[in-house]
Short mmCIF file of C-alpha atoms in Angstrom, two decimals:
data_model
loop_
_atom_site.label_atom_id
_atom_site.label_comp_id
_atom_site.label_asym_id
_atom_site.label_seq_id
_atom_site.Cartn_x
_atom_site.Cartn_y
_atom_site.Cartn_z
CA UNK A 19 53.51 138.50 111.04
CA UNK A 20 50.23 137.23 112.13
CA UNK A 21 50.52 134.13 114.92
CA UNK A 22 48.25 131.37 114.87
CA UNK A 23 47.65 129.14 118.35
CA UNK A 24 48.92 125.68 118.10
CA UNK A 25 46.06 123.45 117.46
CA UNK A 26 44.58 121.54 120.82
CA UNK A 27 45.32 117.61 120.77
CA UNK A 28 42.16 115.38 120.20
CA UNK A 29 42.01 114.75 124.02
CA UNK A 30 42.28 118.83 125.04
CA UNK A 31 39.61 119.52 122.21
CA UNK A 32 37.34 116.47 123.51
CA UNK A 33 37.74 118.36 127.03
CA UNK A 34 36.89 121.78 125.66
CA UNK A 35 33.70 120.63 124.43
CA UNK A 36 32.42 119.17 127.46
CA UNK A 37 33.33 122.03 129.38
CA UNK A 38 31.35 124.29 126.93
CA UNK A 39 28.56 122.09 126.92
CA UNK A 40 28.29 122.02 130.75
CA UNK A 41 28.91 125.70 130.77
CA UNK A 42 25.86 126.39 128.81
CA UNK A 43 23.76 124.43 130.92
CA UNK A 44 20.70 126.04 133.03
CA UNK A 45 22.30 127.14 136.46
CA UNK A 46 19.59 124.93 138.34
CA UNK A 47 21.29 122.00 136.39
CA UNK A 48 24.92 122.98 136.88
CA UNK A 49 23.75 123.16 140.59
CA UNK A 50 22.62 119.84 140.71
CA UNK A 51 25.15 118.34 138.91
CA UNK A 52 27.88 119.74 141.64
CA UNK A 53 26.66 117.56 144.07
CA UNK A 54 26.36 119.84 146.52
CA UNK A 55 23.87 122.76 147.48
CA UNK A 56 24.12 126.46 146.31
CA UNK A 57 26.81 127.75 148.10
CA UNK A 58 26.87 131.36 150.05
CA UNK A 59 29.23 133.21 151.09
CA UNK A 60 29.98 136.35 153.01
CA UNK A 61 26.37 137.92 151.38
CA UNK A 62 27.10 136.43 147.65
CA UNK A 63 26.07 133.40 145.96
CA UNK A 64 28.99 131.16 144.22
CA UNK A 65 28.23 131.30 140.53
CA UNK A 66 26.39 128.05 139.20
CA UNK A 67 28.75 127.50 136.33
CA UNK A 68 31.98 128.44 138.81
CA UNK A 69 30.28 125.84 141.52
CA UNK A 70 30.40 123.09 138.81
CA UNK A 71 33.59 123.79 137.53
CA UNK A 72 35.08 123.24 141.07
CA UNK A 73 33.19 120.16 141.44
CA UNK A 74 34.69 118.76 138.64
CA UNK A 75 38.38 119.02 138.70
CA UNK A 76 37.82 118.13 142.46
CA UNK A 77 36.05 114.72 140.99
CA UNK A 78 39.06 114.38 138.55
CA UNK A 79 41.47 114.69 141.04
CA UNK A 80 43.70 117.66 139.60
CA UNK A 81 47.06 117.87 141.00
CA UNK A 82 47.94 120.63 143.26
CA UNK A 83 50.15 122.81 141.39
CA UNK A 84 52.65 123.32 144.63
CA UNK A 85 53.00 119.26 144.36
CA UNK A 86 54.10 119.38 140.85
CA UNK A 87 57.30 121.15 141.46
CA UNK A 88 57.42 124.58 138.85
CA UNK A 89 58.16 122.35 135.37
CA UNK A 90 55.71 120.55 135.80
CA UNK A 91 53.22 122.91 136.97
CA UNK A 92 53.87 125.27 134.02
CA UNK A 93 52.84 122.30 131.50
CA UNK A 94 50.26 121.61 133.58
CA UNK A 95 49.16 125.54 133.14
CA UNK A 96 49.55 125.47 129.59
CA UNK A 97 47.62 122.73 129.33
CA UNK A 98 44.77 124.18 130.82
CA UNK A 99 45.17 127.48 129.91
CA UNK A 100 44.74 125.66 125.91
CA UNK A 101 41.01 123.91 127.13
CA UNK A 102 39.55 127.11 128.51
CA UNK A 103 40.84 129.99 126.41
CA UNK A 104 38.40 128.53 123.29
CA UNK A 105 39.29 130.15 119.79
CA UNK A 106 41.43 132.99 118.96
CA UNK A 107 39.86 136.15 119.10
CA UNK A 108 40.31 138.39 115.70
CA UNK A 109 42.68 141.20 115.67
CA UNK A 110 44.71 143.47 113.68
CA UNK A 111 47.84 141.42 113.83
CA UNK A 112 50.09 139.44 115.92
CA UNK A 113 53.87 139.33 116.20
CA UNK A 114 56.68 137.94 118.50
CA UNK A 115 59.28 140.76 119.36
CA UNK A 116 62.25 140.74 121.85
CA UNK A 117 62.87 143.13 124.11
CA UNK A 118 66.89 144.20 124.62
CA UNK A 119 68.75 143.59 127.92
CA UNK A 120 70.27 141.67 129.88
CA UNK A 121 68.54 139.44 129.94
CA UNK A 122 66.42 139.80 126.64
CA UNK A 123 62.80 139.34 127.58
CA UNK A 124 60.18 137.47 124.66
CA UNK A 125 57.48 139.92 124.32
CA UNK A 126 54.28 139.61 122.17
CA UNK A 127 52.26 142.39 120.00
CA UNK A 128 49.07 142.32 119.27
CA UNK A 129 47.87 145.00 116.99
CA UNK A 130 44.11 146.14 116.90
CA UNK A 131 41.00 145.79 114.40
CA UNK A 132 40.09 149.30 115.14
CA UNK A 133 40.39 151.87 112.45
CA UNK A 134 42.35 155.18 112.55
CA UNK A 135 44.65 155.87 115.33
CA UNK A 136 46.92 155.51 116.57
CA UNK A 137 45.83 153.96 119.09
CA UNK A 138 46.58 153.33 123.17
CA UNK A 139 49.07 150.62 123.98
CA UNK A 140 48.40 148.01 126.96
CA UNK A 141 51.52 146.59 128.64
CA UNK A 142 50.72 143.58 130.33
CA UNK A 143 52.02 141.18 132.51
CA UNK A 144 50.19 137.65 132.98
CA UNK A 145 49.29 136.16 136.49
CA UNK A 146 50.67 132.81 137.80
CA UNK A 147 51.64 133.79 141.07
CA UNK A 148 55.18 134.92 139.38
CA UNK A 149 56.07 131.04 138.89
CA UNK A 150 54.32 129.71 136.04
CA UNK A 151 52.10 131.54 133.29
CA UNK A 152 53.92 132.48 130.23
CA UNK A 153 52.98 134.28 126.58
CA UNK A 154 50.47 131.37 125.28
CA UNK A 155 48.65 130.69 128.71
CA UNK A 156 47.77 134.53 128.52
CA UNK A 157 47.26 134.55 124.62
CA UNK A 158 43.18 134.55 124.85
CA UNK A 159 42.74 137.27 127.16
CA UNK A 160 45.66 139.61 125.88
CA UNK A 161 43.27 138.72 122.09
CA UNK A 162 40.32 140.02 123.72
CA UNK A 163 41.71 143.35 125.39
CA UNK A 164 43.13 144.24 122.00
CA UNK A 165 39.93 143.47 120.32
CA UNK A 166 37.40 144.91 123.06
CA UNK A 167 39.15 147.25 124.28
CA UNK A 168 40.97 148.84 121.16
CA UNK A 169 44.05 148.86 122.14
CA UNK A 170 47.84 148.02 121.24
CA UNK A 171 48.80 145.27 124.00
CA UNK A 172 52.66 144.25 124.37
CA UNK A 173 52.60 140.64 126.35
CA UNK A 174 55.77 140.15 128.65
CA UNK A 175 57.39 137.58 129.03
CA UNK A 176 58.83 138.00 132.36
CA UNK A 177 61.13 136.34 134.19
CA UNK A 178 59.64 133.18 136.81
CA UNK A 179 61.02 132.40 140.91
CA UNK A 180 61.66 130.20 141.81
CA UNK A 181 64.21 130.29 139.14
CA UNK A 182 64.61 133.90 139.10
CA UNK A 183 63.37 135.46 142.32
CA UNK A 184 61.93 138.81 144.02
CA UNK A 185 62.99 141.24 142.47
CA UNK A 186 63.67 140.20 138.84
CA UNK A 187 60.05 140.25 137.70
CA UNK A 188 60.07 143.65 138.81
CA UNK A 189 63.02 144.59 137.06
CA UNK A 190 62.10 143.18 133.49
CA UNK A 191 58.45 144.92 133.92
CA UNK A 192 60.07 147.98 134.55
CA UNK A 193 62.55 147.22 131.85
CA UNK A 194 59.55 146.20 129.51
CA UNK A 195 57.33 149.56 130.25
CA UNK A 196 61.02 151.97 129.48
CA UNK A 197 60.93 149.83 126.28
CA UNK A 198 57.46 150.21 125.38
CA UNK A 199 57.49 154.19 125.82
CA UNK A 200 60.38 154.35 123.96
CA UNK A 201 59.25 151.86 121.01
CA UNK A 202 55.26 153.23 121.17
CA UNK A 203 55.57 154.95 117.84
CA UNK A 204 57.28 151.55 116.25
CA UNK A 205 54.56 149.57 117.34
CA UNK A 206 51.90 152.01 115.76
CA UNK A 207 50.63 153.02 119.36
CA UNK A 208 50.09 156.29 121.14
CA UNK A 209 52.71 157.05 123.08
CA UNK A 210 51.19 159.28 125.07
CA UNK A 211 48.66 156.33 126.41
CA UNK A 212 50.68 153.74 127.60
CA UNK A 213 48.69 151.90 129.92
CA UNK A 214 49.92 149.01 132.66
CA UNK A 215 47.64 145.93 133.02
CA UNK A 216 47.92 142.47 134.21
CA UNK A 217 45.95 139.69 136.64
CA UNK A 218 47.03 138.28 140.18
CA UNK A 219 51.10 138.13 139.94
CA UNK A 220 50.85 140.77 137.26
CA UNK A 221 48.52 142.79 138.16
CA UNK A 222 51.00 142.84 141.47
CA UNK A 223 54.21 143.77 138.96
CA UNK A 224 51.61 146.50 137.05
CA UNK A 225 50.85 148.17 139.98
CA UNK A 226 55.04 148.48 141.08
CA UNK A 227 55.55 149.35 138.20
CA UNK A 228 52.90 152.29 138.17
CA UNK A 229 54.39 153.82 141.21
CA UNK A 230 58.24 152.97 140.79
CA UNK A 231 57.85 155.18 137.09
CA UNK A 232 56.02 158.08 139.00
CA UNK A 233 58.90 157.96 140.87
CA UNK A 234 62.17 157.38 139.10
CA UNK A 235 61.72 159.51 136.34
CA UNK A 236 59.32 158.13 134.38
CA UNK A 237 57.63 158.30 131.90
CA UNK A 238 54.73 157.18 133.71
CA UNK A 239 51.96 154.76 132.35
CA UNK A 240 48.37 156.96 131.45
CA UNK A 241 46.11 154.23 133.11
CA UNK A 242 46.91 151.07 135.42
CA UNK A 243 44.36 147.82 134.91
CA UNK A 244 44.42 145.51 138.22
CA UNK A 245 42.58 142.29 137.45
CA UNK A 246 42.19 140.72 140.90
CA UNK A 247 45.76 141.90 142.23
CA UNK A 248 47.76 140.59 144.62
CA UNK A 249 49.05 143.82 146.54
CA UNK A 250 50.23 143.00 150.30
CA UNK A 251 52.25 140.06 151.00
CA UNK A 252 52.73 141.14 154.50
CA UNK A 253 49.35 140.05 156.35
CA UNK A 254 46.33 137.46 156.14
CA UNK A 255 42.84 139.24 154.99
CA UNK A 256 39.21 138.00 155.66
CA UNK A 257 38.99 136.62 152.11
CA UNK A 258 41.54 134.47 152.10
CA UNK A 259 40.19 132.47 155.36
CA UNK A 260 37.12 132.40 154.11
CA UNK A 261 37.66 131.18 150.34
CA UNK A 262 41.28 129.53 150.68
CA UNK A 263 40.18 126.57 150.18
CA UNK A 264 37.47 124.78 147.69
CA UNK A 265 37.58 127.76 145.32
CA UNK A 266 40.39 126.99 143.04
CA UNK A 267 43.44 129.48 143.85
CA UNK A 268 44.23 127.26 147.36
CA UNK A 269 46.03 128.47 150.93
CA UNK A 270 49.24 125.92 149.82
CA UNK A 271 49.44 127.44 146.73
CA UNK A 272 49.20 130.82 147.29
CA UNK A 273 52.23 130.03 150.22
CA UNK A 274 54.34 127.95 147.50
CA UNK A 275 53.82 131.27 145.43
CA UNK A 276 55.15 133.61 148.07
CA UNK A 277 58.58 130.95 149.08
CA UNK A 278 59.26 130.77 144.77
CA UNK A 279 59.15 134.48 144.90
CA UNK A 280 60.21 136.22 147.70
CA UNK A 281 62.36 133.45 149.57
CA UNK A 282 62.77 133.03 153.37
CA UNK A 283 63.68 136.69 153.92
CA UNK A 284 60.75 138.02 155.86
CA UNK A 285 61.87 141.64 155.27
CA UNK A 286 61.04 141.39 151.54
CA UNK A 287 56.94 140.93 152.53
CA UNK A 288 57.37 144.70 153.53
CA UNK A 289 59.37 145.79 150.30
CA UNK A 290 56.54 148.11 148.41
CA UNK A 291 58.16 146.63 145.28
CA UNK A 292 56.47 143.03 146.45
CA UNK A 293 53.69 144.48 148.45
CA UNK A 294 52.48 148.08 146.64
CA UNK A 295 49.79 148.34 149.42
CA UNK A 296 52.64 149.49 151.95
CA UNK A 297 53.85 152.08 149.69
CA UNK A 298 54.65 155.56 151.91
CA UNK A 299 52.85 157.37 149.04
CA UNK A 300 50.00 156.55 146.53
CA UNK A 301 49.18 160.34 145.62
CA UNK A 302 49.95 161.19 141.73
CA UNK A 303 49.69 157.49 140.51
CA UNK A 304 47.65 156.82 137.02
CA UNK A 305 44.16 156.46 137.09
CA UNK A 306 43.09 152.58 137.97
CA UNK A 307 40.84 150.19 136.75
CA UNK A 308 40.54 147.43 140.24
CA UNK A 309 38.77 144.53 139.23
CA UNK A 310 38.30 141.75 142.12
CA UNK A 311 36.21 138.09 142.46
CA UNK A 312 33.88 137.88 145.53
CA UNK A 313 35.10 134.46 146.03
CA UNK A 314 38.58 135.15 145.52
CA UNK A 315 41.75 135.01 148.07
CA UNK A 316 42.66 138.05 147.30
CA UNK A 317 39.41 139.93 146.95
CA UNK A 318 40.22 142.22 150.23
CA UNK A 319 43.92 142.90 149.43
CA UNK A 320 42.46 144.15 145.94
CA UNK A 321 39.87 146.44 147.03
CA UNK A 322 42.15 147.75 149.77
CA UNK A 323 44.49 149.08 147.13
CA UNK A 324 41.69 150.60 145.44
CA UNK A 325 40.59 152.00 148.51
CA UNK A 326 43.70 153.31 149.56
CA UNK A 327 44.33 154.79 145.66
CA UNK A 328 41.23 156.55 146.40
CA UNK A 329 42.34 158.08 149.32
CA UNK A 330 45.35 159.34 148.01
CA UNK A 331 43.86 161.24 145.53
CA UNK A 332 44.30 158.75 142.32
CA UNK A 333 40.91 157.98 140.41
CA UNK A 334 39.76 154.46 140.79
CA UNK A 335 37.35 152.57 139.07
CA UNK A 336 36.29 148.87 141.34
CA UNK A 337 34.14 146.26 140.17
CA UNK A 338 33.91 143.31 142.20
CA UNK A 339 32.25 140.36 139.63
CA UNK A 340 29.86 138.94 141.71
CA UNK A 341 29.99 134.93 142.46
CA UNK A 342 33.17 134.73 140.10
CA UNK A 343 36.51 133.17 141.40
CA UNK A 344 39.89 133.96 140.90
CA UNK A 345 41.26 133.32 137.45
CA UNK A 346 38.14 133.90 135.79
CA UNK A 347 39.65 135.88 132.47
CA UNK A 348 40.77 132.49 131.71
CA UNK A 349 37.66 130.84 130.88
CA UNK A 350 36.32 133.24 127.97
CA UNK A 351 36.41 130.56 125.66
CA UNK A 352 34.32 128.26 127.58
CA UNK A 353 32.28 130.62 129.71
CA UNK A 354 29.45 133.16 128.35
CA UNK A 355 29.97 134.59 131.44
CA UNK A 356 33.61 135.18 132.02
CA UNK A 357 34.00 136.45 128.08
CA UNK A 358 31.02 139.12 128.80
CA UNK A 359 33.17 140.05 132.18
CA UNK A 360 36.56 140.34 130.08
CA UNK A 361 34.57 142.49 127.83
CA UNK A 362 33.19 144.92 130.18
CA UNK A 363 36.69 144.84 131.61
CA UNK A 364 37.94 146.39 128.32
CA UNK A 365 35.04 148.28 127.40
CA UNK A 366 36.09 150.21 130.86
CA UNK A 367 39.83 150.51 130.01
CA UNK A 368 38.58 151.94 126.30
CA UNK A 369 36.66 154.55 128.14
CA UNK A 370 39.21 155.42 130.50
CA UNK A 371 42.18 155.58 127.78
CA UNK A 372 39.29 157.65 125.69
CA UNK A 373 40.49 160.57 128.01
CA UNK A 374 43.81 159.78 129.60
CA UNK A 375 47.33 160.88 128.95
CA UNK A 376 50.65 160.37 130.37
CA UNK A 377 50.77 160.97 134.00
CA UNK A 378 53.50 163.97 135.01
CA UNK A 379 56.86 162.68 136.38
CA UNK A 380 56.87 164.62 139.77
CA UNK A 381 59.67 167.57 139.57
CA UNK A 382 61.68 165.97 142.23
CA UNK A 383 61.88 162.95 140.36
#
């Protein structure tokens, strides 16, 4: 069954456009029209599109998510997610599918344009800071990595805090990766590439779930794609004093995020299954694709993961996107910029899936 996006209202469509139009602008322009000079940062220059994007919702006066209360925040999401993700990208075929449990998780397949196979299948869990984000605000970027990157990508539907909190998320990933192993040939994939892949709050849950199916028996995902991860819940880095506020993903928010999800139990920022950086052991983990913002939050906690992935042995592949912000694979229908970044982002997990296979489950496991 092939899925068509709901159509955007007249006002989200008249909002699209002008955000497409000032996207295309000359940087010198965009610049000017922020109001404010070129901003630099830590040795990097804020992008000029990025710099007037900021300007403007500031100007418009967009609610703070954490004000909204988590209804309201998720419309508010959607809503946005609609303006910016631009028109469908082409692929094979799209289909809704449920994934058994308890409970029974939505899940969304999206089959490639690619001929022969079969080919690798993406699992991938959408950001939101694990309480808002859902199938359709990840629809355009979940288009693109099956159409870039040639690949079978499942969508989960995961479980949200504060509704639902630490460790449910974790569970139904877990849950959704067992399922997708088991269902690869169904789906027309290759089960023996099975990658793991999401942004922010799921690129968090993809990395868990990398080392919790090394661990417990597996079978373990061939390649793990980190878009701009959160990975340690237990400490304050550089990056997020120095772009916590002005550049979109906010200190308030990002603290909402953490008391939806994890609670008031401080022992839970140590858990490796909230914070994968403080895992006891990172050797024998799939190869990893780290992809950070250089004026992101959590651009440190990111490459730290990387770094210590590298250490342990695992292959790592890091690209920081230079004057980019955090949330950036959500503006490829607006942005030049952000859908050439999305597609070097799955022209990298093509390559890496090119030679991959399913990582061993450890004999003690």
């Amino acid at each position: 069954m092939s899925l068509e996006r709901a159509a955007l209202t007249p006002q989200q469509r008249a909002e699209q456009l002008i955000v497409r139009a000032l996207a295309a602008l000359p940087p010198a322009v965009q610049v000017r029209l922020s109001g404010k000079p070129p901003v630099r940062i830590d040795g990097d220059t804020l992008a000029a599109e990025m710099q007037l994007t900021l300007a403007l919702l500031e100007r418009r006066g967009e609610p703070a998510p954490e004000t909204l209360g988590p209804v309201q925040a998720r419309r508010e999401r959607r809503r946005l997610a609609a303006i910016y993700a631009g028109r469908p990208a082409s692929v094979g075929a799209v289909r809704e599918l449920e994934i058994e449990g308890e409970p029974p998780l939505r899940a969304r397949h999206y089959a490639p344009l690619d001929p022969g196979g079969p080919h690798p299948l993406l699992v991938y869990y959408h950001g939101g800071g694990f309480t808002y984000g859902d199938l359709d605000t990840h629809d355009g970027v979940c288009r693109m990595l099956c159409r870039h990157a040639g690949v079978h990508v499942l969508a989960v539907d995961y479980r949200l805090a504060p509704e639902d909190p630490f460790p449910a998320a974790v569970e139904d990933a877990r849950r959704a990766l067992a399922w997708a192993c088991r269902r690869a040939a169904l789906l027309g994939a290759d089960g023996e590439r099975i990658a793991v892949g999401g942004d922010s709050a799921g690129g968090n849950l993809a990395a868990v779930v990398a080392q919790l199916a090394a661990r417990d028996g597996g079978p373990a995902p061939a390649v793990q794609l980190l878009i701009y991860p959160a990975t340690d819940f237990s400490r304050r880095r550089r990056s997020r004093e120095l772009f916590g506020e002005g550049f979109l993903l906010t200190e308030a928010e990002m603290d909402w995020f953490e008391r939806n999800y994890l609670g008031s139990d401080a022992a839970r920022k140590l858990d490796p299954r909230a914070s994968p950086l403080l895992a006891d052991d990172l050797s024998g983990l799939a190869p990893a694709i780290v992809v950070t913002a250089a004026f992101d939050p959590l651009r440190d906690e990111g490459e730290e993961y990387a770094s210590a992935l590298r250490a342990a042995g695992t292959p790592v592949a890091l690209r920081r996107f230079p004057g980019f912000i955090h949330a950036f694979i959500g503006g490829c229908g607006v942005s030049r910029a952000c859908r050439e970044a999305v597609i070097e982002i799955a022209g990298a997990t093509r390559a890496m899936l090119a030679t991959a296979q399913a990582a061993p489950v450890p004999a003690s496991a």
